[in-house]
mmCIF file of N, CA, C and O in Angstrom:
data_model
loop_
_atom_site.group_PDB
_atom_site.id
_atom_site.type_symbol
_atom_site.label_atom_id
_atom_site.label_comp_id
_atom_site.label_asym_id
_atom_site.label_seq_id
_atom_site.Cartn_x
_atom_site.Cartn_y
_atom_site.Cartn_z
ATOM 1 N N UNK A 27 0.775 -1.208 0.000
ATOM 2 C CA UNK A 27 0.000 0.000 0.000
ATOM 3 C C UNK A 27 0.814 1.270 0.000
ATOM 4 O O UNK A 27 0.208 2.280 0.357
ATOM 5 N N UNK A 28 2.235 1.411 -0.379
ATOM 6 C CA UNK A 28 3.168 2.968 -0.485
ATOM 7 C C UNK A 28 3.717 2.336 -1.486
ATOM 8 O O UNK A 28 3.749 1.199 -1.957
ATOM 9 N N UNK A 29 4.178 3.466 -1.703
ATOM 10 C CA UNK A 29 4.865 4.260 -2.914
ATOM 11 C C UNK A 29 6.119 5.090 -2.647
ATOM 12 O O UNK A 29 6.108 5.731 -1.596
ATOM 13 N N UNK A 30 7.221 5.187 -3.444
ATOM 14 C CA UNK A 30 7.983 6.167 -2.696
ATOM 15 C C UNK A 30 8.537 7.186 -4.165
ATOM 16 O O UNK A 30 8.652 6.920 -5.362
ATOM 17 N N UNK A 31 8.763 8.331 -3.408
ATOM 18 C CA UNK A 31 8.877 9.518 -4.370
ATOM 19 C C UNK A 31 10.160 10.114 -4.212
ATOM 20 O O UNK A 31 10.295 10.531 -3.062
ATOM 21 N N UNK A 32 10.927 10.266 -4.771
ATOM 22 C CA UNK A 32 12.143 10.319 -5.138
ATOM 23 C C UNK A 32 12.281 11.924 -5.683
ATOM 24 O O UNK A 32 11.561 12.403 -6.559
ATOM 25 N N UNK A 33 13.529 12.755 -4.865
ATOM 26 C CA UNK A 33 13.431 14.404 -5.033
ATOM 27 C C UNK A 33 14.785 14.357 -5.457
ATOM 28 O O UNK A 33 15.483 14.115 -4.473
ATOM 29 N N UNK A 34 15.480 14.485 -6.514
ATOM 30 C CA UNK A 34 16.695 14.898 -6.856
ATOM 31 C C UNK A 34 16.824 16.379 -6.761
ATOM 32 O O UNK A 34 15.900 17.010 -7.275
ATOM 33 N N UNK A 35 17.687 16.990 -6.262
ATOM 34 C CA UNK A 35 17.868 18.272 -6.070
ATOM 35 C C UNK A 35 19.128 18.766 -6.048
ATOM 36 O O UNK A 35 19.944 17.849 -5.948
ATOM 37 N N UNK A 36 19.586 19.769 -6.098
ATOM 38 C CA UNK A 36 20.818 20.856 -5.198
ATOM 39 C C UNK A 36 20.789 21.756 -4.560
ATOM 40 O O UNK A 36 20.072 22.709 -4.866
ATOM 41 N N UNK A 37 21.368 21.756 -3.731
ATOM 42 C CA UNK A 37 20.897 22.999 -2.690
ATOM 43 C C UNK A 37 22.516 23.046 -2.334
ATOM 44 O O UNK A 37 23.356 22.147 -2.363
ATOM 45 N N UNK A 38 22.637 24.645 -1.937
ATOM 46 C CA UNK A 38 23.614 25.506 -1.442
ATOM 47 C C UNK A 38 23.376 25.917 -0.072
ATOM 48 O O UNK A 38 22.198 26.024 0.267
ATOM 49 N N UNK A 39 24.541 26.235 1.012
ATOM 50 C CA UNK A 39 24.181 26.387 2.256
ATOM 51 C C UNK A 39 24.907 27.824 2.465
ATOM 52 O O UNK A 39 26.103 28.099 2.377
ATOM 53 N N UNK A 40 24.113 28.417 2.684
ATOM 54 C CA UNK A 40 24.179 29.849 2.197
ATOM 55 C C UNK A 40 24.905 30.780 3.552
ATOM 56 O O UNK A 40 25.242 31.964 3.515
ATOM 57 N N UNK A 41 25.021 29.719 4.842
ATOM 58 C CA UNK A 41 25.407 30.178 5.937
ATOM 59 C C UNK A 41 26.729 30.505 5.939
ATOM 60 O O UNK A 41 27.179 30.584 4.796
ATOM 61 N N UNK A 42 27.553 30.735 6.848
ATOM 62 C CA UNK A 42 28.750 31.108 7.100
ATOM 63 C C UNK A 42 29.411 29.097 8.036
ATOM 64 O O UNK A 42 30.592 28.784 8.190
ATOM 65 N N UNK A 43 28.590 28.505 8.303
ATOM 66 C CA UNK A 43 28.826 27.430 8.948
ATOM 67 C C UNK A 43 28.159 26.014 7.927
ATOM 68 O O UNK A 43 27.201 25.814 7.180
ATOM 69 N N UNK A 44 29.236 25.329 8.408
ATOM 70 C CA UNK A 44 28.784 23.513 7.904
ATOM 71 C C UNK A 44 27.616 22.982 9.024
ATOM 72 O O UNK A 44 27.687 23.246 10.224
ATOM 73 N N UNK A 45 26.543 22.195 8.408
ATOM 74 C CA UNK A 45 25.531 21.994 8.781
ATOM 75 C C UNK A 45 25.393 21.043 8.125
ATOM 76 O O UNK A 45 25.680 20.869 6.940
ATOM 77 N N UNK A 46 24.631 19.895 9.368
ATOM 78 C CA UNK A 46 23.816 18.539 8.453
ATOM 79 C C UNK A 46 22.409 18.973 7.595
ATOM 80 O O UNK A 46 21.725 19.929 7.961
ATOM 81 N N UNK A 47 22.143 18.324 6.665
ATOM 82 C CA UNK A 47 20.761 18.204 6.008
ATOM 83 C C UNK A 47 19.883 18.465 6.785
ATOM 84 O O UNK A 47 20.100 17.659 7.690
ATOM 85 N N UNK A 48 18.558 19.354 7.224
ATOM 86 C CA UNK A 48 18.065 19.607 7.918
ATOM 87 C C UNK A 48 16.741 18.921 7.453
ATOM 88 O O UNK A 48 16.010 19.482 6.637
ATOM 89 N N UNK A 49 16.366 17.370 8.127
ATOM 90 C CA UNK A 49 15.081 16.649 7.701
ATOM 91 C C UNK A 49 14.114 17.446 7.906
ATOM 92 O O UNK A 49 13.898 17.963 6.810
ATOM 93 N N UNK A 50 13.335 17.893 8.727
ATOM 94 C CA UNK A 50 12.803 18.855 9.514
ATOM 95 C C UNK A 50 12.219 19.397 8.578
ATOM 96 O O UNK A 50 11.106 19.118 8.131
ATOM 97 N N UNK A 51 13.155 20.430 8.143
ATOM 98 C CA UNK A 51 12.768 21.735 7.251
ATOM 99 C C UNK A 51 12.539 21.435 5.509
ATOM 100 O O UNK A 51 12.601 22.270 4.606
ATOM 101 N N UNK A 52 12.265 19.996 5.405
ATOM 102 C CA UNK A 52 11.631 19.481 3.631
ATOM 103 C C UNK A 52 10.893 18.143 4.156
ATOM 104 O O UNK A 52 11.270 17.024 4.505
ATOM 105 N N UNK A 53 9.650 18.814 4.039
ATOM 106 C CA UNK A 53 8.432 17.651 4.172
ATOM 107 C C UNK A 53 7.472 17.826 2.926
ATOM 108 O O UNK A 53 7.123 18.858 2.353
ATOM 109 N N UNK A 54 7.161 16.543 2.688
ATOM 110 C CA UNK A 54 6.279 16.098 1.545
ATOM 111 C C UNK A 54 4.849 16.161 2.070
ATOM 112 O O UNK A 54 4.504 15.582 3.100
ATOM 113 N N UNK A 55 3.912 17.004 1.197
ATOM 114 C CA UNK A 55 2.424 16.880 1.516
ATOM 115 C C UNK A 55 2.009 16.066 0.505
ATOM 116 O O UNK A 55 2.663 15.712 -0.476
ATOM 117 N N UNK A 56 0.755 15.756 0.831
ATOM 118 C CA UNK A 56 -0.121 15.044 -0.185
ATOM 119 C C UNK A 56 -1.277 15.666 -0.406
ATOM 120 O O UNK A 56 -1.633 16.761 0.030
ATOM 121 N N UNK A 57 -2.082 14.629 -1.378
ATOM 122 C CA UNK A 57 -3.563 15.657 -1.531
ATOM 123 C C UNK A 57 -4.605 15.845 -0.895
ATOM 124 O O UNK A 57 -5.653 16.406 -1.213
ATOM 125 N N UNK A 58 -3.985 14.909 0.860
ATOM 126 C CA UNK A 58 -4.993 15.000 1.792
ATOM 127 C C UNK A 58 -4.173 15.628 2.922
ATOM 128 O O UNK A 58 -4.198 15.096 4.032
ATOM 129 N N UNK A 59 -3.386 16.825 2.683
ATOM 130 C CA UNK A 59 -2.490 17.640 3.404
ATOM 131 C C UNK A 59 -1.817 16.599 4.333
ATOM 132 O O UNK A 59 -1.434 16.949 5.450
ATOM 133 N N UNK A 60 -1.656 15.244 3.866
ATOM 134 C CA UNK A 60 -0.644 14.279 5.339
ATOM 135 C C UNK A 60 0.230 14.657 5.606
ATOM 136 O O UNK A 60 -0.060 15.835 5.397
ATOM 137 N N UNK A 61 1.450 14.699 6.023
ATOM 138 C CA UNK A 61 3.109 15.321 5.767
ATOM 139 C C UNK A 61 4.071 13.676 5.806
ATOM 140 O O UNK A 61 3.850 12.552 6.256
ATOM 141 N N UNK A 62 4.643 14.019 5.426
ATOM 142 C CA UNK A 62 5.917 12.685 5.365
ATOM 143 C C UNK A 62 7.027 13.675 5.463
ATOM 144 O O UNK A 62 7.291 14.746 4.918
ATOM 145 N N UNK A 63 7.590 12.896 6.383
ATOM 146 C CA UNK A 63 9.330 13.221 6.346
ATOM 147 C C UNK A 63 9.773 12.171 5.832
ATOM 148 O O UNK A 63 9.131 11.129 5.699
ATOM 149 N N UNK A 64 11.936 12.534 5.204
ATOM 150 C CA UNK A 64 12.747 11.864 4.692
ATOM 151 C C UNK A 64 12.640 10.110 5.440
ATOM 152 O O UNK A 64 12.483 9.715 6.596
ATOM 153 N N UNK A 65 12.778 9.559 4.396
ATOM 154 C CA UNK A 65 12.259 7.648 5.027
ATOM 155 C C UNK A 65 14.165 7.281 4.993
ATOM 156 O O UNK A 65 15.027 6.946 4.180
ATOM 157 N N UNK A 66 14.089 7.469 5.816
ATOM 158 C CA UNK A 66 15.424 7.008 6.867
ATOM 159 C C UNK A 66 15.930 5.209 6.409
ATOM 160 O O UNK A 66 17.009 4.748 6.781
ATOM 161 N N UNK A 67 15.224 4.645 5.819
ATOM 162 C CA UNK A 67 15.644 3.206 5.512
ATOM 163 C C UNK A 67 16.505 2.633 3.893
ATOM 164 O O UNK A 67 16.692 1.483 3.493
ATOM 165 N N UNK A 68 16.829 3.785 3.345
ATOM 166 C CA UNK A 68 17.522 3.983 2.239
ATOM 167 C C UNK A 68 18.806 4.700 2.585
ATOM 168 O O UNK A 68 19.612 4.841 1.665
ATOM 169 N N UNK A 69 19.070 5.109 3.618
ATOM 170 C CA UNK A 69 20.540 5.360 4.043
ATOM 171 C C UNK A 69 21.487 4.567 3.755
ATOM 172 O O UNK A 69 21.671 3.583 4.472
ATOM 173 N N UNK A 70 22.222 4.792 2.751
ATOM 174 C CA UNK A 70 23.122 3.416 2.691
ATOM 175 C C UNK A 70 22.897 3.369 1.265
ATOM 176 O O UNK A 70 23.945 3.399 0.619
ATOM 177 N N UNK A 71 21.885 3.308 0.620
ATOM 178 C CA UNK A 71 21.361 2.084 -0.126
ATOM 179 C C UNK A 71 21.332 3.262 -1.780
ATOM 180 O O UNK A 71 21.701 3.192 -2.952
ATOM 181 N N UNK A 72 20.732 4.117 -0.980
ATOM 182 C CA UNK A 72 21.525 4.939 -2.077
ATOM 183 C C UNK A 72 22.211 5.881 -2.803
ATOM 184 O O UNK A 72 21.612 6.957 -2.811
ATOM 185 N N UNK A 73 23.162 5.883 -3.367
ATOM 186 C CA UNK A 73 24.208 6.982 -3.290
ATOM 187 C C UNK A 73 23.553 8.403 -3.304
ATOM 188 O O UNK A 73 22.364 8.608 -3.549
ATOM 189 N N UNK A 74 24.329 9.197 -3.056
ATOM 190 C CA UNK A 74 24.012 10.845 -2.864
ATOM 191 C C UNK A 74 22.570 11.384 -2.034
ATOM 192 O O UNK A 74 21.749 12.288 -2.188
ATOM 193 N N UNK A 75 22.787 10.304 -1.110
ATOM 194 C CA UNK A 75 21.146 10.820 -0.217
ATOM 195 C C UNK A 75 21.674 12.004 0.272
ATOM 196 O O UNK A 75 22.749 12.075 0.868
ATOM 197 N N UNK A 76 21.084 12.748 0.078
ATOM 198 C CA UNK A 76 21.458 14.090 0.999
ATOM 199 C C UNK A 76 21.182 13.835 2.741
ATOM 200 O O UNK A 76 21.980 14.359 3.517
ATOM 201 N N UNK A 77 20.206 13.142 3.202
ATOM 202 C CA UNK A 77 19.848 13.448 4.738
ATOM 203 C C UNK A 77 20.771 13.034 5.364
ATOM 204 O O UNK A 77 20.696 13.069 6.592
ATOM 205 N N UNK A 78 21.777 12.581 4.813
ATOM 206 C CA UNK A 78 23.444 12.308 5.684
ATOM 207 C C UNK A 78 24.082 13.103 5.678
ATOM 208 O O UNK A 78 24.863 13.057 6.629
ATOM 209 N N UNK A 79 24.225 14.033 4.967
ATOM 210 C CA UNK A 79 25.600 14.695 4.268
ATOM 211 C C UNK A 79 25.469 16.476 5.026
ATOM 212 O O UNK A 79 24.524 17.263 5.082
ATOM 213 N N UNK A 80 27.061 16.564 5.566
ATOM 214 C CA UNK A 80 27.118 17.482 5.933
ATOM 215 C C UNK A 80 27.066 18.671 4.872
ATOM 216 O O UNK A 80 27.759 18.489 3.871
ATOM 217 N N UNK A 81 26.349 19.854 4.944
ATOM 218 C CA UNK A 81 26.275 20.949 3.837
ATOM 219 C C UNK A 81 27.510 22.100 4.082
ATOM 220 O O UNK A 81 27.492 23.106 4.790
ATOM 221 N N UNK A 82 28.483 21.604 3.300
ATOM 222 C CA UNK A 82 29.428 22.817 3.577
ATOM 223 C C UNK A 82 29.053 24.313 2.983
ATOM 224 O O UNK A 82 28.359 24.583 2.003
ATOM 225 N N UNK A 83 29.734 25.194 3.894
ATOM 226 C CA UNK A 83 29.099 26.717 3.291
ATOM 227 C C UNK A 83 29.333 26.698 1.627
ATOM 228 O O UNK A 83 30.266 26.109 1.081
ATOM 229 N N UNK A 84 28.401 27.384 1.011
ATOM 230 C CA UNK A 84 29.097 27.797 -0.467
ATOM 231 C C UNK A 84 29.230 26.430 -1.423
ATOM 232 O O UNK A 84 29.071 26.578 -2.634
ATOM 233 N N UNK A 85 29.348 25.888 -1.204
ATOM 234 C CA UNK A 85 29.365 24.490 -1.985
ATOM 235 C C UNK A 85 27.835 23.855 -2.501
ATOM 236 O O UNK A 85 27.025 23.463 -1.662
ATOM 237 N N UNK A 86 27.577 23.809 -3.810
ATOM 238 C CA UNK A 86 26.840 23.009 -4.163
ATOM 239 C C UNK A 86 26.728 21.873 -3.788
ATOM 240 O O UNK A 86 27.686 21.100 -3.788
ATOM 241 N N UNK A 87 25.662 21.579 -3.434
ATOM 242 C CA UNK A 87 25.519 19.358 -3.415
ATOM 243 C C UNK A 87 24.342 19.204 -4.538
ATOM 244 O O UNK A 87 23.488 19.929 -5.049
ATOM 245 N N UNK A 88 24.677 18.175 -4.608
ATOM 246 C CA UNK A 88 23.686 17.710 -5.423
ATOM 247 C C UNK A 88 23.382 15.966 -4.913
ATOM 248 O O UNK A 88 24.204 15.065 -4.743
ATOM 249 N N UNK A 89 21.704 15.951 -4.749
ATOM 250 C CA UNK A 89 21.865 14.303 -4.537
ATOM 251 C C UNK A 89 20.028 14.090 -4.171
ATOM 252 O O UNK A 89 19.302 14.909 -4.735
ATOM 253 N N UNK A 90 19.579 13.405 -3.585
ATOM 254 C CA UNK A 90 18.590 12.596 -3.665
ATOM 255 C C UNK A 90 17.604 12.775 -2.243
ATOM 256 O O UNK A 90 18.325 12.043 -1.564
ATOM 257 N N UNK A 91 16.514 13.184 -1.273
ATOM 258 C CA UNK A 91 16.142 12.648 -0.484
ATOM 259 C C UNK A 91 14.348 11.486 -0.772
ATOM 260 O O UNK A 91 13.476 11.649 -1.626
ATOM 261 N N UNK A 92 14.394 10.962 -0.221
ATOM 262 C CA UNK A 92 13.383 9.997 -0.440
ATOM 263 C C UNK A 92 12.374 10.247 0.671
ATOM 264 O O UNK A 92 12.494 10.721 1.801
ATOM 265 N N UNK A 93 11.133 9.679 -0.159
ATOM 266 C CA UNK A 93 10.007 9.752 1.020
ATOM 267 C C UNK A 93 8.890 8.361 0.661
ATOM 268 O O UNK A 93 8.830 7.819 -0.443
ATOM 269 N N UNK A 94 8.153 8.010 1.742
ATOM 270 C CA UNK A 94 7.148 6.800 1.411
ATOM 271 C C UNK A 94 5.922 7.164 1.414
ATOM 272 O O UNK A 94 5.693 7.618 2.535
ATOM 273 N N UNK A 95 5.073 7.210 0.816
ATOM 274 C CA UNK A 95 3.831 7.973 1.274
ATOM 275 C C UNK A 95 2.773 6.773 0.307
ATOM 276 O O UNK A 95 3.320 5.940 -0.416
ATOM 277 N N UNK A 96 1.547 6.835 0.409
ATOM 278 C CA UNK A 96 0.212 5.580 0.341
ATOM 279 C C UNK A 96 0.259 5.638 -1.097
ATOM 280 O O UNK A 96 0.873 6.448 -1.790
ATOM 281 N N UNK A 97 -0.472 4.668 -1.460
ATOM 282 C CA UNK A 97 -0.510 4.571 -3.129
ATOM 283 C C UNK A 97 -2.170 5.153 -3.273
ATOM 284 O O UNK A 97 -2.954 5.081 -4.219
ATOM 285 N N UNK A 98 -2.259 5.529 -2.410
ATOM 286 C CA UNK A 98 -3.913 6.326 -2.456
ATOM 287 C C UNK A 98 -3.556 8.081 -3.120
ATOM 288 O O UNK A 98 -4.189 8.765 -3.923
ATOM 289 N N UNK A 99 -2.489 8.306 -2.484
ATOM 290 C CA UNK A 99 -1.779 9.789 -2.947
ATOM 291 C C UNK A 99 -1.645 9.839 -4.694
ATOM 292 O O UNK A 99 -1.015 9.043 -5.390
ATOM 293 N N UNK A 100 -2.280 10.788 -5.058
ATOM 294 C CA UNK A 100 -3.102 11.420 -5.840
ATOM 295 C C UNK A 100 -1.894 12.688 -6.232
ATOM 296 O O UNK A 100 -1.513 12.816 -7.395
ATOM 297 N N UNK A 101 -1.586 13.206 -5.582
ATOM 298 C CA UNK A 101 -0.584 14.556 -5.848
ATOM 299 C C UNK A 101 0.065 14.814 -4.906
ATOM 300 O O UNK A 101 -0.433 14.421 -3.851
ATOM 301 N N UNK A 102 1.298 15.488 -4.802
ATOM 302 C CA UNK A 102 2.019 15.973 -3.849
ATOM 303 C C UNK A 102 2.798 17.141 -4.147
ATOM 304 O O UNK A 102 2.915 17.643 -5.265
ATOM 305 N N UNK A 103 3.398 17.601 -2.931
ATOM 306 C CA UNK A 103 3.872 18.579 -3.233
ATOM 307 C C UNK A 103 5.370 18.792 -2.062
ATOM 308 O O UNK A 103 5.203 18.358 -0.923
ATOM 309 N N UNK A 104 6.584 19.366 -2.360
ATOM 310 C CA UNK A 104 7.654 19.529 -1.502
ATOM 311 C C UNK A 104 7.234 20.985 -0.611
ATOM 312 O O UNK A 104 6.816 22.071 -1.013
ATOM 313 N N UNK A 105 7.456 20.624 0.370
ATOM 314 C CA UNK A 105 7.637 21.783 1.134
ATOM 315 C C UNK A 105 8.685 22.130 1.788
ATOM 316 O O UNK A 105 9.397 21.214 2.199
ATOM 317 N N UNK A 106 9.012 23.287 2.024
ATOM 318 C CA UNK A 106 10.555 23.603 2.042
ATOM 319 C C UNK A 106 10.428 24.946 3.023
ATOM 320 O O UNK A 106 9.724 25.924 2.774
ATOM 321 N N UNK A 107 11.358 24.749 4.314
ATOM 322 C CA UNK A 107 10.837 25.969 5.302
ATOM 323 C C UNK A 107 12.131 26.784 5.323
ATOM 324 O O UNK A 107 13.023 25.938 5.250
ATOM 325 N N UNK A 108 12.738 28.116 5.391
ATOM 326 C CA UNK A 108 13.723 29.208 5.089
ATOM 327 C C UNK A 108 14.297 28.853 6.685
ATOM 328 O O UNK A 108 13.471 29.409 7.409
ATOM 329 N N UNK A 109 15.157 28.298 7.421
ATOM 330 C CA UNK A 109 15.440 28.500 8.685
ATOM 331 C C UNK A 109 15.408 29.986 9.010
ATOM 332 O O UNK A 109 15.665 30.891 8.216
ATOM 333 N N UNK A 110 15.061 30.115 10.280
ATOM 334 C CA UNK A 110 15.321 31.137 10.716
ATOM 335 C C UNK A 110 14.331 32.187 10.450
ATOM 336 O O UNK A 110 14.285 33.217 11.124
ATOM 337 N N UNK A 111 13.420 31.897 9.327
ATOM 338 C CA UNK A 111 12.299 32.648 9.228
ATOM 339 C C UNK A 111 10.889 32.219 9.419
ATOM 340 O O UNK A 111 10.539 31.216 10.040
ATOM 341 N N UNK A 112 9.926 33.283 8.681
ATOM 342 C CA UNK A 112 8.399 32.122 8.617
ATOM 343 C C UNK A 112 8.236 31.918 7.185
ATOM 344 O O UNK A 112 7.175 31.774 6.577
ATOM 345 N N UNK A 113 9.667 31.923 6.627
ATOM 346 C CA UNK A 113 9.017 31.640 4.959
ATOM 347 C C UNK A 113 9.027 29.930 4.784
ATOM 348 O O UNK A 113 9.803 29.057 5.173
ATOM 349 N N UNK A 114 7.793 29.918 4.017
ATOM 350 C CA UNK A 114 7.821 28.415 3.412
ATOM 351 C C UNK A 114 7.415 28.594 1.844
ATOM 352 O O UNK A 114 6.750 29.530 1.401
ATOM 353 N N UNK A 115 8.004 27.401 1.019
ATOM 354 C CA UNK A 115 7.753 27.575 -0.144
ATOM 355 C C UNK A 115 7.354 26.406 -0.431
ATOM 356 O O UNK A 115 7.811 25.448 0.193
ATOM 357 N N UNK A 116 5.968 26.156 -1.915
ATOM 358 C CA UNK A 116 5.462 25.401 -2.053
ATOM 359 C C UNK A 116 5.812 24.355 -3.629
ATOM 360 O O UNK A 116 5.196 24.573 -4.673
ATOM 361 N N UNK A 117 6.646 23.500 -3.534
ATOM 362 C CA UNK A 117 6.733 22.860 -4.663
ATOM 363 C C UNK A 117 6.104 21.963 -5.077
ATOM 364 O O UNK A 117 6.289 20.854 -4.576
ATOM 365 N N UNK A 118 5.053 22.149 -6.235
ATOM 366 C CA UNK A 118 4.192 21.013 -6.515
ATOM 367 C C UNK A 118 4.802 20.061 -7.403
ATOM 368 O O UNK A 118 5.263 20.508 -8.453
ATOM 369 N N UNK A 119 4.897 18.721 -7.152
ATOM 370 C CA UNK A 119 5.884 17.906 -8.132
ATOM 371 C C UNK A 119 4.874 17.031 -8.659
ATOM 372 O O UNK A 119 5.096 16.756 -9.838
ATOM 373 N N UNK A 120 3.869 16.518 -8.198
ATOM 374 C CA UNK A 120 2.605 15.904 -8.983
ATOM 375 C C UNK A 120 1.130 16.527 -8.892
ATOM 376 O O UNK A 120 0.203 16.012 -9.517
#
């Protein structure tokens, strides 16, 4: 009964400091507003997961986080929160 959805991305860490992947702050909605966080059981398994990887300042990464969500899900969308502020931004990917 899941499905899993797969976010290739890059992101830059725009701080003055190295920082882990912040799970937290990129959650997956669906079309019944559920939330999913990063599915922690692909660590390992496949290369360039980001939710391991320390984000050095200024440096591009590029790599992968994963999520599991129902095969009832219909659409989704990334959500993505600005630390430190109240901005959130809405990425619709289905």
């Amino acid at each position: 009964g899941t499905k899993f959805v797969i976010v290739d991305l890059s992101i830059t860490n725009t701080t003055k400091n190295g920082f882990y992947f912040p799970t937290e702050a990129f959650v997956l909605t669906d079309n019944e507003d559920r939330k999913f966080e990063t599915y922690s059981d692909t660590i390992g398994n496949i290369d360039n997961y980001l939710n391991v990887q320390e984000l050095s300042p200024s440096i591009p990464e590029k790599g992968v986080v994963v999520y599991e969500i129902p095969t009832d899900a219909t659409s989704y969308s990334f959500i993505v929160a600005k630390s430190g502020t109240n901005e959130i931004y809405k990425i619709i990917l289905k």
